[in-house]
XYZ file of N, CA, C and O in Angstrom:
284
model
N -15.871 -9.914 -13.703
C -14.818 -10.366 -12.809
C -15.659 -11.450 -12.165
O -16.881 -11.308 -11.725
N -15.004 -12.697 -11.773
C -15.624 -13.698 -11.161
C -16.187 -13.283 -9.646
O -15.274 -12.712 -8.985
N -17.133 -13.989 -9.402
C -17.646 -13.866 -8.016
C -16.691 -13.896 -6.955
O -16.719 -13.246 -5.862
N -15.802 -15.119 -7.047
C -14.811 -15.341 -5.994
C -13.646 -14.405 -5.960
O -12.898 -14.158 -4.899
N -13.332 -13.663 -6.857
C -12.253 -12.607 -6.901
C -12.688 -11.246 -6.296
O -11.966 -10.437 -5.918
N -14.131 -11.044 -6.146
C -14.673 -9.719 -5.649
C -14.118 -9.195 -4.248
O -13.717 -8.410 -4.093
N -14.337 -10.210 -3.251
C -13.704 -9.839 -1.971
C -12.337 -9.578 -1.888
O -11.810 -8.757 -1.252
N -11.544 -10.420 -2.641
C -10.200 -9.930 -2.833
C -9.662 -8.833 -3.439
O -8.867 -8.068 -2.998
N -10.496 -8.393 -4.416
C -10.287 -7.031 -5.264
C -10.755 -6.218 -4.207
O -9.837 -5.076 -3.870
N -11.701 -6.066 -3.354
C -12.168 -5.259 -2.499
C -11.099 -5.105 -1.466
O -10.719 -3.783 -0.986
N -10.645 -5.998 -0.798
C -9.314 -5.986 0.126
C -8.255 -5.331 -0.365
O -7.669 -4.519 0.257
N -8.066 -5.671 -1.631
C -6.618 -5.208 -2.478
C -6.979 -3.493 -2.656
O -5.959 -2.867 -2.223
N -8.178 -3.104 -2.786
C -8.371 -1.959 -3.076
C -8.175 -1.003 -1.872
O -7.722 0.077 -1.750
N -9.097 -1.568 -0.641
C -8.991 -0.807 0.431
C -7.371 -0.936 1.026
O -7.140 0.384 1.684
N -6.770 -1.854 0.909
C -5.224 -1.830 1.313
C -4.538 -0.925 0.786
O -3.756 0.029 1.354
N -4.651 -0.650 -0.579
C -3.953 0.052 -1.389
C -4.272 1.524 -0.951
O -3.389 2.560 -0.773
N -5.454 1.885 -0.891
C -5.981 3.148 -0.269
C -5.318 3.623 0.941
O -5.073 4.910 1.233
N -5.463 2.650 1.826
C -4.838 2.912 3.392
C -3.200 3.212 3.200
O -2.890 4.282 3.705
N -2.607 2.503 2.252
C -1.231 2.899 2.271
C -0.962 4.184 1.289
O 0.193 4.935 1.618
N -1.846 4.569 0.644
C -1.851 5.814 -0.330
C -2.012 7.081 0.770
O -1.434 8.113 0.804
N -2.842 6.831 1.932
C -3.148 7.820 2.687
C -2.142 8.067 3.745
O -1.851 9.297 4.156
N -1.659 7.077 4.181
C -0.721 7.044 5.209
C 0.498 7.823 5.014
O 0.878 8.673 6.173
N 1.308 8.060 4.097
C 2.287 8.721 3.814
C 2.083 10.322 3.964
O 3.075 11.126 4.388
N 0.844 10.701 3.839
C 0.370 12.196 3.911
C 0.932 12.857 5.541
O 1.454 13.967 5.687
N 0.681 11.879 6.403
C 0.940 11.994 7.750
C 2.505 12.135 8.000
O 2.927 12.921 8.987
N 3.253 11.616 7.061
C 4.544 11.776 7.464
C 5.418 12.772 6.559
O 6.508 12.941 6.435
N 4.591 13.517 5.762
C 5.000 14.660 4.917
C 5.521 14.182 3.529
O 6.521 14.884 2.934
N 5.461 13.013 3.408
C 5.828 12.388 1.917
C 5.310 12.904 0.740
O 4.076 13.073 0.976
N 5.842 13.107 -0.142
C 4.917 13.889 -1.443
C 4.296 12.887 -2.046
O 4.469 11.541 -2.079
N 3.315 13.393 -2.965
C 2.260 12.587 -3.602
C 3.019 11.577 -4.521
O 2.626 10.343 -4.816
N 4.296 11.763 -5.000
C 4.811 10.973 -5.875
C 5.036 9.377 -5.171
O 5.414 8.580 -5.916
N 4.966 9.708 -3.906
C 5.409 8.205 -3.242
C 4.387 7.053 -3.706
O 4.904 6.020 -3.988
N 3.260 7.432 -3.623
C 2.040 6.377 -3.775
C 1.813 6.429 -5.301
O 0.816 5.710 -5.529
N 2.350 6.919 -5.986
C 2.129 6.747 -7.469
C 2.027 5.505 -8.088
O 1.389 5.269 -9.243
N 2.981 4.727 -7.503
C 3.105 3.520 -8.154
C 2.439 2.311 -7.508
O 2.434 1.042 -7.649
N 1.622 2.710 -6.312
C 0.929 1.852 -5.531
C -0.227 1.326 -6.086
O -0.890 1.925 -6.799
N -0.450 0.133 -6.293
C -1.680 -0.263 -6.856
C -2.144 -1.626 -6.401
O -1.311 -2.692 -6.046
N -3.519 -2.026 -6.278
C -4.014 -3.258 -5.966
C -3.706 -4.223 -6.947
O -4.015 -3.926 -8.135
N -3.537 -5.478 -6.610
C -3.310 -6.709 -7.306
C -4.385 -7.806 -6.519
O -4.480 -7.874 -5.372
N -4.851 -8.762 -7.456
C -5.271 -9.974 -6.991
C -5.101 -11.319 -7.921
O -4.946 -11.079 -8.987
N -4.799 -12.177 -7.075
C -4.189 -13.195 -7.825
C -5.458 -13.951 -8.401
O -6.599 -13.678 -8.354
N -5.038 -15.021 -9.222
C -6.255 -15.768 -9.978
C -7.049 -16.410 -8.784
O -8.006 -16.646 -9.246
N -6.508 -16.725 -7.892
C -7.095 -17.684 -6.594
C -7.797 -16.600 -5.822
O -8.689 -16.913 -4.865
N -7.861 -15.103 -6.087
C -8.668 -14.259 -5.368
C -7.768 -13.672 -4.187
O -8.490 -12.869 -3.305
N -6.641 -13.970 -3.843
C -5.724 -13.429 -2.768
C -5.400 -11.892 -3.172
O -4.783 -11.568 -4.001
N -5.722 -11.082 -2.133
C -5.454 -9.544 -2.383
C -4.038 -9.162 -2.037
O -3.332 -9.877 -1.086
N -3.496 -8.472 -2.756
C -2.020 -8.033 -2.505
C -1.970 -6.516 -3.030
O -2.851 -5.961 -3.528
N -1.015 -5.640 -2.699
C -0.892 -4.381 -2.955
C 0.641 -4.207 -3.460
O 1.771 -4.509 -2.698
N 0.784 -4.023 -4.644
C 2.171 -3.746 -5.257
C 2.560 -2.098 -4.968
O 1.945 -1.276 -5.283
N 3.637 -2.168 -4.231
C 4.236 -0.743 -3.829
C 5.046 -0.258 -4.787
O 5.494 1.026 -4.700
N 5.756 -1.033 -5.727
C 6.663 -0.394 -6.533
C 7.921 -0.037 -6.062
O 8.131 -0.580 -5.070
N 8.589 0.895 -6.766
C 9.965 1.181 -6.174
C 9.638 2.553 -5.346
O 8.946 3.504 -5.760
N 10.141 2.274 -4.285
C 9.993 3.557 -3.121
C 11.384 4.091 -2.913
O 12.299 3.456 -2.572
N 11.659 5.563 -2.687
C 12.761 6.219 -2.313
C 13.207 5.787 -1.001
O 12.266 5.470 -0.133
N 14.624 5.660 -0.831
C 15.011 5.064 0.485
C 14.679 6.188 1.685
O 14.373 5.630 2.630
N 14.662 7.164 1.361
C 14.362 8.258 2.474
C 12.924 8.145 2.856
O 12.604 8.129 4.224
N 12.032 7.891 2.099
C 10.522 7.569 2.106
C 10.345 6.204 3.087
O 9.717 6.233 4.054
N 11.246 5.184 2.443
C 11.296 4.140 3.418
C 11.516 4.270 4.937
O 11.096 3.818 5.799
N 12.687 5.063 4.884
C 13.308 5.311 6.319
C 12.032 5.957 7.324
O 11.954 5.616 8.524
N 11.285 7.020 6.449
C 10.433 7.730 7.681
C 9.071 6.710 8.003
O 8.650 6.848 8.860
N 8.932 5.874 6.742
C 7.864 4.709 7.024
C 8.408 3.933 8.403
O 7.716 3.568 9.159
N 9.632 3.265 8.250
C 10.280 2.425 9.104
C 10.276 3.114 10.543
O 9.856 2.526 11.252
N 10.731 4.206 10.463
C 10.672 5.112 11.887
C 9.231 5.319 12.304
O 9.174 5.209 13.896
N 8.315 5.563 11.603
C 6.716 5.777 12.116
C 6.361 4.308 12.511
O 5.452 4.319 13.646
N 6.769 3.278 11.905
C 6.219 1.890 12.399
C 6.903 1.854 13.965
O 6.101 1.162 14.614
N 8.375 1.760 13.915
C 8.950 1.648 15.264
C 8.167 2.335 16.069
O 8.173 2.057 17.356
N 7.970 3.571 15.866
C 7.483 4.698 16.979
C 5.864 4.187 17.442
O 5.887 4.245 18.657
N 5.404 3.679 16.532
C 3.948 3.136 16.914
C 3.889 1.859 17.873
O 3.189 1.486 18.561
N 5.174 1.218 17.789
C 5.258 -0.275 18.340
C 5.875 0.011 19.843
O 6.068 -0.743 20.513
N 6.209 1.345 20.188
C 7.006 1.681 21.188
C 5.960 1.943 22.363
O 4.861 2.529 22.122
N 6.224 1.515 23.726
C 5.396 1.563 24.575
C 5.261 3.050 25.287
O 6.011 4.067 24.828
């Protein structure tokens, strides 16, 4: 792997790990994060592919985000 891509890969791996852990607190099943995977563009930009997510899981995530932003 090219040296310029390593920081992007590390960031993508860490972000993917974070999104895999978060659903546990919401009671979502392990299958939720089965399609989560880190990705890095040719220029080294980190991304996380979330794949297809069940609608009920997305609603739980959205509710948790809203609740965390409430005063």
